[in-house]
């Protein structure tokens, strides 16, 4: 049986690698690794199908160093220790440490990650982790502090086009089928920036036709509709379902939200990923309309970490329904975005008012630092009017309370009582 196209087309050198130019380009850090041989432990963070495993293998092969690989899905502490011991023996014959590549390192628990620490610290192994999840959430701090983190990006249409051209021009099996490319919009859209998915789709189309192969939008769509199970091996329409879940909670439909939650769990989605999304939703979409939502979402996140599946499904369901039925406000989200936008284009380095500055030295005190600052608690109601923004920004409003929920109506009333017409309401 022929190997899958993605395996047949796997790059053998860094020059054959497509995408991630910020890492493998002429001045990229991975070029420096290959030229100097000095490679730290590192973690590759990015979406599926962008070349994390390939990049790890290219580095090890080019430097001609032992390369061990473990999957965090199937390996435990015992397997980790066995690999470390093998690497330790190898180091007697090789001055350079062996590479240990751990796929889906975010699935390793604390004890499994702890078992790596000593070998990484001693230089017995050079760790390479691959993850689709934010490593700051999933990798323990002592291990993360010993690794560089490199972010890989989804492939853009130009990179997917380059990959498509290479496939049909260099793969012997495709060259024998006379591939004709008429349209690529559907192919690139269904690929979603995932190189492996693009090559798998071409495999599906090739398997569904005899003789010459035509690639256009209709052919791609029909082939995927007939082979949806082959196309979505890790959950049907994975990213579409996640998007629908988020939008259902934001749109206050608890029934739709629970339905998409069930589809994610049935499809094997990592429960902690869902819990993180709920924390983000509580801040971004509910915010000050119901501050308790963030407390509940955080409690959900902690609980899912502690108990795992299948019981975690109940906590996820409870939190999903609570957030979906809560009043909504994105005022905090909008406020920080507006302030960041203003700061990013504001190059005048506006001075902080003197009365707000600390005066740790006599010179600063004499220069007026901290002078005339009014300590709020010395005044009735712990409030007195004074200027806190730079003078040139006085009266600028970033936070706009929503007027359609009770909590923020009260906030708006307090702001008006304190500041009168200084800030718009």
PDB file of N, CA, C and O in Angstrom, residues 41-116:
ATOM      1  N   UNK A  41      17.038  23.334  24.556  1.00  0.00           N
ATOM      2  CA  UNK A  41      15.730  22.683  24.612  1.00  0.00           C
ATOM      3  C   UNK A  41      14.676  23.699  24.186  1.00  0.00           C
ATOM      4  O   UNK A  41      14.770  24.884  24.511  1.00  0.00           O
ATOM      5  N   UNK A  42      13.690  23.252  23.421  1.00  0.00           N
ATOM      6  CA  UNK A  42      12.689  24.199  22.946  1.00  0.00           C
ATOM      7  C   UNK A  42      11.344  23.514  22.765  1.00  0.00           C
ATOM      8  O   UNK A  42      11.240  22.282  22.692  1.00  0.00           O
ATOM      9  N   UNK A  43      10.308  24.347  22.734  1.00  0.00           N
ATOM     10  CA  UNK A  43       8.934  23.882  22.538  1.00  0.00           C
ATOM     11  C   UNK A  43       8.375  24.574  21.303  1.00  0.00           C
ATOM     12  O   UNK A  43       8.484  25.794  21.154  1.00  0.00           O
ATOM     13  N   UNK A  44       7.794  23.782  20.416  1.00  0.00           N
ATOM     14  CA  UNK A  44       7.166  24.294  19.207  1.00  0.00           C
ATOM     15  C   UNK A  44       5.664  24.360  19.453  1.00  0.00           C
ATOM     16  O   UNK A  44       5.021  23.335  19.678  1.00  0.00           O
ATOM     17  N   UNK A  45       5.134  25.577  19.424  1.00  0.00           N
ATOM     18  CA  UNK A  45       3.710  25.795  19.722  1.00  0.00           C
ATOM     19  C   UNK A  45       3.019  26.297  18.455  1.00  0.00           C
ATOM     20  O   UNK A  45       3.406  27.317  17.894  1.00  0.00           O
ATOM     21  N   UNK A  46       2.019  25.571  18.021  1.00  0.00           N
ATOM     22  CA  UNK A  46       1.287  25.998  16.836  1.00  0.00           C
ATOM     23  C   UNK A  46       0.158  25.042  16.513  1.00  0.00           C
ATOM     24  O   UNK A  46       0.052  23.956  17.096  1.00  0.00           O
ATOM     25  N   UNK A  47      -0.709  25.415  15.585  1.00  0.00           N
ATOM     26  CA  UNK A  47      -1.851  24.574  15.217  1.00  0.00           C
ATOM     27  C   UNK A  47      -1.399  23.295  14.532  1.00  0.00           C
ATOM     28  O   UNK A  47      -0.221  23.153  14.157  1.00  0.00           O
ATOM     29  N   UNK A  48      -2.310  22.344  14.350  1.00  0.00           N
ATOM     30  CA  UNK A  48      -1.939  21.093  13.683  1.00  0.00           C
ATOM     31  C   UNK A  48      -1.493  21.326  12.241  1.00  0.00           C
ATOM     32  O   UNK A  48      -1.930  22.266  11.582  1.00  0.00           O
ATOM     33  N   UNK A  49      -0.604  20.444  11.766  1.00  0.00           N
ATOM     34  CA  UNK A  49      -0.263  20.415  10.357  1.00  0.00           C
ATOM     35  C   UNK A  49       0.605  21.544   9.860  1.00  0.00           C
ATOM     36  O   UNK A  49       0.579  21.859   8.670  1.00  0.00           O
ATOM     37  N   UNK A  50       1.406  22.162  10.742  1.00  0.00           N
ATOM     38  CA  UNK A  50       2.258  23.269  10.294  1.00  0.00           C
ATOM     39  C   UNK A  50       3.739  22.896  10.307  1.00  0.00           C
ATOM     40  O   UNK A  50       4.595  23.741  10.065  1.00  0.00           O
ATOM     41  N   UNK A  51       4.052  21.621  10.623  1.00  0.00           N
ATOM     42  CA  UNK A  51       5.426  21.166  10.485  1.00  0.00           C
ATOM     43  C   UNK A  51       6.227  21.088  11.767  1.00  0.00           C
ATOM     44  O   UNK A  51       7.460  21.148  11.721  1.00  0.00           O
ATOM     45  N   UNK A  52       5.572  20.904  12.916  1.00  0.00           N
ATOM     46  CA  UNK A  52       6.308  20.847  14.187  1.00  0.00           C
ATOM     47  C   UNK A  52       7.202  19.601  14.249  1.00  0.00           C
ATOM     48  O   UNK A  52       8.394  19.691  14.548  1.00  0.00           O
ATOM     49  N   UNK A  53       6.617  18.440  13.953  1.00  0.00           N
ATOM     50  CA  UNK A  53       7.393  17.198  13.991  1.00  0.00           C
ATOM     51  C   UNK A  53       8.485  17.209  12.935  1.00  0.00           C
ATOM     52  O   UNK A  53       9.629  16.809  13.192  1.00  0.00           O
ATOM     53  N   UNK A  54       8.156  17.670  11.747  1.00  0.00           N
ATOM     54  CA  UNK A  54       9.138  17.724  10.662  1.00  0.00           C
ATOM     55  C   UNK A  54      10.325  18.595  11.031  1.00  0.00           C
ATOM     56  O   UNK A  54      11.483  18.228  10.811  1.00  0.00           O
ATOM     57  N   UNK A  55      10.059  19.750  11.616  1.00  0.00           N
ATOM     58  CA  UNK A  55      11.132  20.667  11.984  1.00  0.00           C
ATOM     59  C   UNK A  55      12.041  20.037  13.034  1.00  0.00           C
ATOM     60  O   UNK A  55      13.275  20.155  12.966  1.00  0.00           O
ATOM     61  N   UNK A  56      11.453  19.340  13.989  1.00  0.00           N
ATOM     62  CA  UNK A  56      12.248  18.668  15.014  1.00  0.00           C
ATOM     63  C   UNK A  56      13.165  17.621  14.396  1.00  0.00           C
ATOM     64  O   UNK A  56      14.356  17.525  14.727  1.00  0.00           O
ATOM     65  N   UNK A  57      12.630  16.824  13.482  1.00  0.00           N
ATOM     66  CA  UNK A  57      13.436  15.776  12.841  1.00  0.00           C
ATOM     67  C   UNK A  57      14.532  16.370  11.964  1.00  0.00           C
ATOM     68  O   UNK A  57      15.646  15.826  11.897  1.00  0.00           O
ATOM     69  N   UNK A  58      14.242  17.453  11.278  1.00  0.00           N
ATOM     70  CA  UNK A  58      15.252  18.080  10.423  1.00  0.00           C
ATOM     71  C   UNK A  58      16.453  18.546  11.236  1.00  0.00           C
ATOM     72  O   UNK A  58      17.601  18.391  10.826  1.00  0.00           O
ATOM     73  N   UNK A  59      16.189  19.126  12.412  1.00  0.00           N
ATOM     74  CA  UNK A  59      17.280  19.593  13.269  1.00  0.00           C
ATOM     75  C   UNK A  59      18.137  18.412  13.717  1.00  0.00           C
ATOM     76  O   UNK A  59      19.374  18.440  13.627  1.00  0.00           O
ATOM     77  N   UNK A  60      17.483  17.348  14.207  1.00  0.00           N
ATOM     78  CA  UNK A  60      18.234  16.191  14.704  1.00  0.00           C
ATOM     79  C   UNK A  60      19.017  15.512  13.593  1.00  0.00           C
ATOM     80  O   UNK A  60      20.177  15.122  13.781  1.00  0.00           O
ATOM     81  N   UNK A  61      18.397  15.362  12.429  1.00  0.00           N
ATOM     82  CA  UNK A  61      19.073  14.694  11.313  1.00  0.00           C
ATOM     83  C   UNK A  61      20.274  15.497  10.831  1.00  0.00           C
ATOM     84  O   UNK A  61      21.338  14.945  10.548  1.00  0.00           O
ATOM     85  N   UNK A  62      20.096  16.810  10.706  1.00  0.00           N
ATOM     86  CA  UNK A  62      21.185  17.655  10.208  1.00  0.00           C
ATOM     87  C   UNK A  62      22.376  17.622  11.169  1.00  0.00           C
ATOM     88  O   UNK A  62      23.537  17.611  10.727  1.00  0.00           O
ATOM     89  N   UNK A  63      22.102  17.602  12.472  1.00  0.00           N
ATOM     90  CA  UNK A  63      23.175  17.624  13.459  1.00  0.00           C
ATOM     91  C   UNK A  63      23.694  16.226  13.788  1.00  0.00           C
ATOM     92  O   UNK A  63      24.623  16.076  14.587  1.00  0.00           O
ATOM     93  N   UNK A  64      23.053  15.219  13.182  1.00  0.00           N
ATOM     94  CA  UNK A  64      23.503  13.826  13.328  1.00  0.00           C
ATOM     95  C   UNK A  64      23.598  13.412  14.795  1.00  0.00           C
ATOM     96  O   UNK A  64      24.590  12.859  15.261  1.00  0.00           O
ATOM     97  N   UNK A  65      22.519  13.701  15.517  1.00  0.00           N
ATOM     98  CA  UNK A  65      22.467  13.334  16.918  1.00  0.00           C
ATOM     99  C   UNK A  65      21.330  12.353  17.162  1.00  0.00           C
ATOM    100  O   UNK A  65      20.342  12.342  16.414  1.00  0.00           O
ATOM    101  N   UNK A  66      21.461  11.480  18.165  1.00  0.00           N
ATOM    102  CA  UNK A  66      20.392  10.512  18.452  1.00  0.00           C
ATOM    103  C   UNK A  66      19.053  11.230  18.630  1.00  0.00           C
ATOM    104  O   UNK A  66      19.000  12.320  19.225  1.00  0.00           O
ATOM    105  N   UNK A  67      17.993  10.610  18.158  1.00  0.00           N
ATOM    106  CA  UNK A  67      16.670  11.241  18.193  1.00  0.00           C
ATOM    107  C   UNK A  67      15.674  10.231  18.742  1.00  0.00           C
ATOM    108  O   UNK A  67      15.389   9.204  18.125  1.00  0.00           O
ATOM    109  N   UNK A  68      15.180  10.515  19.929  1.00  0.00           N
ATOM    110  CA  UNK A  68      14.151   9.679  20.548  1.00  0.00           C
ATOM    111  C   UNK A  68      12.815  10.419  20.457  1.00  0.00           C
ATOM    112  O   UNK A  68      12.762  11.645  20.537  1.00  0.00           O
ATOM    113  N   UNK A  69      11.760   9.651  20.310  1.00  0.00           N
ATOM    114  CA  UNK A  69      10.448  10.285  20.218  1.00  0.00           C
ATOM    115  C   UNK A  69       9.446   9.560  21.105  1.00  0.00           C
ATOM    116  O   UNK A  69       9.450   8.322  21.197  1.00  0.00           O
ATOM    117  N   UNK A  70       8.636  10.316  21.793  1.00  0.00           N
ATOM    118  CA  UNK A  70       7.566   9.782  22.626  1.00  0.00           C
ATOM    119  C   UNK A  70       6.285  10.554  22.320  1.00  0.00           C
ATOM    120  O   UNK A  70       6.334  11.748  22.021  1.00  0.00           O
ATOM    121  N   UNK A  71       5.162   9.869  22.433  1.00  0.00           N
ATOM    122  CA  UNK A  71       3.873  10.548  22.342  1.00  0.00           C
ATOM    123  C   UNK A  71       3.305  10.675  23.741  1.00  0.00           C
ATOM    124  O   UNK A  71       3.217   9.684  24.478  1.00  0.00           O
ATOM    125  N   UNK A  72       2.940  11.885  24.111  1.00  0.00           N
ATOM    126  CA  UNK A  72       2.395  12.122  25.447  1.00  0.00           C
ATOM    127  C   UNK A  72       1.060  11.407  25.643  1.00  0.00           C
ATOM    128  O   UNK A  72       0.606  11.254  26.773  1.00  0.00           O
ATOM    129  N   UNK A  73       0.443  10.970  24.555  1.00  0.00           N
ATOM    130  CA  UNK A  73      -0.843  10.271  24.661  1.00  0.00           C
ATOM    131  C   UNK A  73      -0.638   8.866  25.213  1.00  0.00           C
ATOM    132  O   UNK A  73      -1.442   8.353  25.992  1.00  0.00           O
ATOM    133  N   UNK A  74       0.480   8.217  24.837  1.00  0.00           N
ATOM    134  CA  UNK A  74       0.673   6.814  25.195  1.00  0.00           C
ATOM    135  C   UNK A  74       1.803   6.587  26.189  1.00  0.00           C
ATOM    136  O   UNK A  74       1.864   5.536  26.829  1.00  0.00           O
ATOM    137  N   UNK A  75       2.725   7.527  26.334  1.00  0.00           N
ATOM    138  CA  UNK A  75       3.904   7.315  27.187  1.00  0.00           C
ATOM    139  C   UNK A  75       3.644   7.760  28.617  1.00  0.00           C
ATOM    140  O   UNK A  75       2.910   8.727  28.856  1.00  0.00           O
ATOM    141  N   UNK A  76       4.252   7.068  29.562  1.00  0.00           N
ATOM    142  CA  UNK A  76       4.170   7.440  30.966  1.00  0.00           C
ATOM    143  C   UNK A  76       5.554   7.709  31.530  1.00  0.00           C
ATOM    144  O   UNK A  76       6.543   7.761  30.791  1.00  0.00           O
ATOM    145  N   UNK A  77       5.650   7.835  32.856  1.00  0.00           N
ATOM    146  CA  UNK A  77       6.933   8.115  33.506  1.00  0.00           C
ATOM    147  C   UNK A  77       7.931   6.998  33.213  1.00  0.00           C
ATOM    148  O   UNK A  77       9.123   7.249  32.991  1.00  0.00           O
ATOM    149  N   UNK A  78       7.460   5.753  33.191  1.00  0.00           N
ATOM    150  CA  UNK A  78       8.343   4.608  32.934  1.00  0.00           C
ATOM    151  C   UNK A  78       9.029   4.757  31.577  1.00  0.00           C
ATOM    152  O   UNK A  78      10.252   4.589  31.461  1.00  0.00           O
ATOM    153  N   UNK A  79       8.267   5.088  30.539  1.00  0.00           N
ATOM    154  CA  UNK A  79       8.845   5.230  29.203  1.00  0.00           C
ATOM    155  C   UNK A  79       9.815   6.408  29.141  1.00  0.00           C
ATOM    156  O   UNK A  79      10.851   6.339  28.472  1.00  0.00           O
ATOM    157  N   UNK A  80       9.477   7.482  29.837  1.00  0.00           N
ATOM    158  CA  UNK A  80      10.371   8.652  29.865  1.00  0.00           C
ATOM    159  C   UNK A  80      11.711   8.265  30.482  1.00  0.00           C
ATOM    160  O   UNK A  80      12.785   8.588  29.952  1.00  0.00           O
ATOM    161  N   UNK A  81      11.680   7.551  31.606  1.00  0.00           N
ATOM    162  CA  UNK A  81      12.916   7.166  32.290  1.00  0.00           C
ATOM    163  C   UNK A  81      13.743   6.207  31.451  1.00  0.00           C
ATOM    164  O   UNK A  81      14.983   6.262  31.463  1.00  0.00           O
ATOM    165  N   UNK A  82      13.083   5.319  30.725  1.00  0.00           N
ATOM    166  CA  UNK A  82      13.809   4.387  29.862  1.00  0.00           C
ATOM    167  C   UNK A  82      14.553   5.128  28.759  1.00  0.00           C
ATOM    168  O   UNK A  82      15.712   4.819  28.449  1.00  0.00           O
ATOM    169  N   UNK A  83      13.883   6.124  28.163  1.00  0.00           N
ATOM    170  CA  UNK A  83      14.528   6.907  27.113  1.00  0.00           C
ATOM    171  C   UNK A  83      15.697   7.706  27.682  1.00  0.00           C
ATOM    172  O   UNK A  83      16.772   7.784  27.065  1.00  0.00           O
ATOM    173  N   UNK A  84      15.513   8.290  28.852  1.00  0.00           N
ATOM    174  CA  UNK A  84      16.585   9.080  29.469  1.00  0.00           C
ATOM    175  C   UNK A  84      17.793   8.199  29.755  1.00  0.00           C
ATOM    176  O   UNK A  84      18.953   8.589  29.537  1.00  0.00           O
ATOM    177  N   UNK A  85      17.544   6.980  30.229  1.00  0.00           N
ATOM    178  CA  UNK A  85      18.650   6.073  30.504  1.00  0.00           C
ATOM    179  C   UNK A  85      19.384   5.687  29.218  1.00  0.00           C
ATOM    180  O   UNK A  85      20.622   5.629  29.190  1.00  0.00           O
ATOM    181  N   UNK A  86      18.644   5.451  28.140  1.00  0.00           N
ATOM    182  CA  UNK A  86      19.275   5.156  26.847  1.00  0.00           C
ATOM    183  C   UNK A  86      20.106   6.335  26.373  1.00  0.00           C
ATOM    184  O   UNK A  86      21.215   6.169  25.855  1.00  0.00           O
ATOM    185  N   UNK A  87      19.552   7.546  26.545  1.00  0.00           N
ATOM    186  CA  UNK A  87      20.279   8.745  26.131  1.00  0.00           C
ATOM    187  C   UNK A  87      21.543   8.925  26.966  1.00  0.00           C
ATOM    188  O   UNK A  87      22.589   9.356  26.455  1.00  0.00           O
ATOM    189  N   UNK A  88      21.466   8.568  28.259  1.00  0.00           N
ATOM    190  CA  UNK A  88      22.628   8.706  29.134  1.00  0.00           C
ATOM    191  C   UNK A  88      23.758   7.779  28.666  1.00  0.00           C
ATOM    192  O   UNK A  88      24.931   8.156  28.643  1.00  0.00           O
ATOM    193  N   UNK A  89      23.386   6.558  28.254  1.00  0.00           N
ATOM    194  CA  UNK A  89      24.388   5.623  27.753  1.00  0.00           C
ATOM    195  C   UNK A  89      24.964   6.105  26.431  1.00  0.00           C
ATOM    196  O   UNK A  89      26.157   5.977  26.171  1.00  0.00           O
ATOM    197  N   UNK A  90      24.082   6.666  25.575  1.00  0.00           N
ATOM    198  CA  UNK A  90      24.547   7.194  24.291  1.00  0.00           C
ATOM    199  C   UNK A  90      25.563   8.308  24.494  1.00  0.00           C
ATOM    200  O   UNK A  90      26.500   8.466  23.719  1.00  0.00           O
ATOM    201  N   UNK A  91      25.370   9.108  25.555  1.00  0.00           N
ATOM    202  CA  UNK A  91      26.243  10.265  25.775  1.00  0.00           C
ATOM    203  C   UNK A  91      27.678   9.857  26.063  1.00  0.00           C
ATOM    204  O   UNK A  91      28.598  10.663  25.951  1.00  0.00           O
ATOM    205  N   UNK A  92      27.881   8.573  26.448  1.00  0.00           N
ATOM    206  CA  UNK A  92      29.241   8.085  26.670  1.00  0.00           C
ATOM    207  C   UNK A  92      30.026   8.018  25.364  1.00  0.00           C
ATOM    208  O   UNK A  92      31.253   8.084  25.357  1.00  0.00           O
ATOM    209  N   UNK A  93      29.296   7.876  24.254  1.00  0.00           N
ATOM    210  CA  UNK A  93      29.940   7.752  22.949  1.00  0.00           C
ATOM    211  C   UNK A  93      29.755   8.996  22.089  1.00  0.00           C
ATOM    212  O   UNK A  93      30.335   9.109  21.023  1.00  0.00           O
ATOM    213  N   UNK A  94      28.915   9.919  22.540  1.00  0.00           N
ATOM    214  CA  UNK A  94      28.589  11.098  21.735  1.00  0.00           C
ATOM    215  C   UNK A  94      28.681  12.323  22.637  1.00  0.00           C
ATOM    216  O   UNK A  94      28.015  12.394  23.666  1.00  0.00           O
ATOM    217  N   UNK A  95      29.503  13.289  22.264  1.00  0.00           N
ATOM    218  CA  UNK A  95      29.684  14.466  23.113  1.00  0.00           C
ATOM    219  C   UNK A  95      28.434  15.339  23.156  1.00  0.00           C
ATOM    220  O   UNK A  95      28.227  16.077  24.104  1.00  0.00           O
ATOM    221  N   UNK A  96      27.634  15.263  22.138  1.00  0.00           N
ATOM    222  CA  UNK A  96      26.406  16.053  22.085  1.00  0.00           C
ATOM    223  C   UNK A  96      25.250  15.276  22.676  1.00  0.00           C
ATOM    224  O   UNK A  96      25.136  14.060  22.470  1.00  0.00           O
ATOM    225  N   UNK A  97      24.354  15.954  23.378  1.00  0.00           N
ATOM    226  CA  UNK A  97      23.211  15.273  23.980  1.00  0.00           C
ATOM    227  C   UNK A  97      22.225  14.826  22.905  1.00  0.00           C
ATOM    228  O   UNK A  97      22.138  15.396  21.817  1.00  0.00           O
ATOM    229  N   UNK A  98      21.477  13.771  23.246  1.00  0.00           N
ATOM    230  CA  UNK A  98      20.447  13.265  22.337  1.00  0.00           C
ATOM    231  C   UNK A  98      19.224  14.179  22.384  1.00  0.00           C
ATOM    232  O   UNK A  98      18.974  14.869  23.381  1.00  0.00           O
ATOM    233  N   UNK A  99      18.463  14.178  21.300  1.00  0.00           N
ATOM    234  CA  UNK A  99      17.191  14.892  21.273  1.00  0.00           C
ATOM    235  C   UNK A  99      16.083  13.957  21.742  1.00  0.00           C
ATOM    236  O   UNK A  99      16.033  12.783  21.345  1.00  0.00           O
ATOM    237  N   UNK A 100      15.211  14.471  22.575  1.00  0.00           N
ATOM    238  CA  UNK A 100      13.986  13.748  22.940  1.00  0.00           C
ATOM    239  C   UNK A 100      12.809  14.591  22.477  1.00  0.00           C
ATOM    240  O   UNK A 100      12.576  15.688  22.999  1.00  0.00           O
ATOM    241  N   UNK A 101      12.086  14.077  21.503  1.00  0.00           N
ATOM    242  CA  UNK A 101      10.926  14.788  20.962  1.00  0.00           C
ATOM    243  C   UNK A 101       9.660  14.220  21.594  1.00  0.00           C
ATOM    244  O   UNK A 101       9.402  13.013  21.534  1.00  0.00           O
ATOM    245  N   UNK A 102       8.877  15.088  22.218  1.00  0.00           N
ATOM    246  CA  UNK A 102       7.620  14.672  22.834  1.00  0.00           C
ATOM    247  C   UNK A 102       6.472  15.377  22.135  1.00  0.00           C
ATOM    248  O   UNK A 102       6.311  16.601  22.246  1.00  0.00           O
ATOM    249  N   UNK A 103       5.705  14.588  21.415  1.00  0.00           N
ATOM    250  CA  UNK A 103       4.550  15.131  20.708  1.00  0.00           C
ATOM    251  C   UNK A 103       3.395  15.308  21.685  1.00  0.00           C
ATOM    252  O   UNK A 103       3.200  14.488  22.590  1.00  0.00           O
ATOM    253  N   UNK A 104       2.660  16.394  21.516  1.00  0.00           N
ATOM    254  CA  UNK A 104       1.519  16.709  22.390  1.00  0.00           C
ATOM    255  C   UNK A 104       1.954  16.764  23.855  1.00  0.00           C
ATOM    256  O   UNK A 104       1.312  16.199  24.743  1.00  0.00           O
ATOM    257  N   UNK A 105       3.036  17.491  24.105  1.00  0.00           N
ATOM    258  CA  UNK A 105       3.586  17.559  25.462  1.00  0.00           C
ATOM    259  C   UNK A 105       2.589  18.154  26.457  1.00  0.00           C
ATOM    260  O   UNK A 105       2.681  17.922  27.663  1.00  0.00           O
ATOM    261  N   UNK A 106       1.599  18.883  25.953  1.00  0.00           N
ATOM    262  CA  UNK A 106       0.589  19.454  26.849  1.00  0.00           C
ATOM    263  C   UNK A 106      -0.252  18.372  27.545  1.00  0.00           C
ATOM    264  O   UNK A 106      -0.922  18.651  28.533  1.00  0.00           O
ATOM    265  N   UNK A 107      -0.188  17.137  27.037  1.00  0.00           N
ATOM    266  CA  UNK A 107      -0.949  16.050  27.651  1.00  0.00           C
ATOM    267  C   UNK A 107      -0.175  15.362  28.786  1.00  0.00           C
ATOM    268  O   UNK A 107      -0.727  14.507  29.474  1.00  0.00           O
ATOM    269  N   UNK A 108       1.098  15.699  28.943  1.00  0.00           N
ATOM    270  CA  UNK A 108       1.867  15.159  30.072  1.00  0.00           C
ATOM    271  C   UNK A 108       1.393  15.810  31.370  1.00  0.00           C
ATOM    272  O   UNK A 108       1.242  17.026  31.437  1.00  0.00           O
ATOM    273  N   UNK A 109       1.190  14.997  32.411  1.00  0.00           N
ATOM    274  CA  UNK A 109       0.826  15.569  33.703  1.00  0.00           C
ATOM    275  C   UNK A 109       2.078  16.035  34.443  1.00  0.00           C
ATOM    276  O   UNK A 109       3.205  15.885  33.954  1.00  0.00           O
ATOM    277  N   UNK A 110       1.897  16.565  35.644  1.00  0.00           N
ATOM    278  CA  UNK A 110       3.027  17.174  36.375  1.00  0.00           C
ATOM    279  C   UNK A 110       4.122  16.155  36.676  1.00  0.00           C
ATOM    280  O   UNK A 110       5.316  16.445  36.504  1.00  0.00           O
ATOM    281  N   UNK A 111       3.745  14.958  37.124  1.00  0.00           N
ATOM    282  CA  UNK A 111       4.768  13.965  37.474  1.00  0.00           C
ATOM    283  C   UNK A 111       5.552  13.530  36.243  1.00  0.00           C
ATOM    284  O   UNK A 111       6.763  13.291  36.320  1.00  0.00           O
ATOM    285  N   UNK A 112       4.885  13.432  35.100  1.00  0.00           N
ATOM    286  CA  UNK A 112       5.587  13.075  33.870  1.00  0.00           C
ATOM    287  C   UNK A 112       6.561  14.180  33.465  1.00  0.00           C
ATOM    288  O   UNK A 112       7.689  13.901  33.034  1.00  0.00           O
ATOM    289  N   UNK A 113       6.110  15.428  33.589  1.00  0.00           N
ATOM    290  CA  UNK A 113       7.003  16.534  33.255  1.00  0.00           C
ATOM    291  C   UNK A 113       8.151  16.648  34.259  1.00  0.00           C
ATOM    292  O   UNK A 113       9.294  16.944  33.884  1.00  0.00           O
ATOM    293  N   UNK A 114       7.868  16.392  35.538  1.00  0.00           N
ATOM    294  CA  UNK A 114       8.921  16.420  36.556  1.00  0.00           C
ATOM    295  C   UNK A 114      10.020  15.407  36.235  1.00  0.00           C
ATOM    296  O   UNK A 114      11.202  15.657  36.521  1.00  0.00           O
ATOM    297  N   UNK A 115       9.638  14.272  35.649  1.00  0.00           N
ATOM    298  CA  UNK A 115      10.623  13.233  35.359  1.00  0.00           C
ATOM    299  C   UNK A 115      11.613  13.649  34.280  1.00  0.00           C
ATOM    300  O   UNK A 115      12.661  13.023  34.108  1.00  0.00           O
ATOM    301  N   UNK A 116      11.298  14.724  33.554  1.00  0.00           N
ATOM    302  CA  UNK A 116      12.196  15.228  32.514  1.00  0.00           C
ATOM    303  C   UNK A 116      13.211  16.225  33.042  1.00  0.00           C
ATOM    304  O   UNK A 116      14.275  16.431  32.442  1.00  0.00           O
TER     305      UNK A 116
END
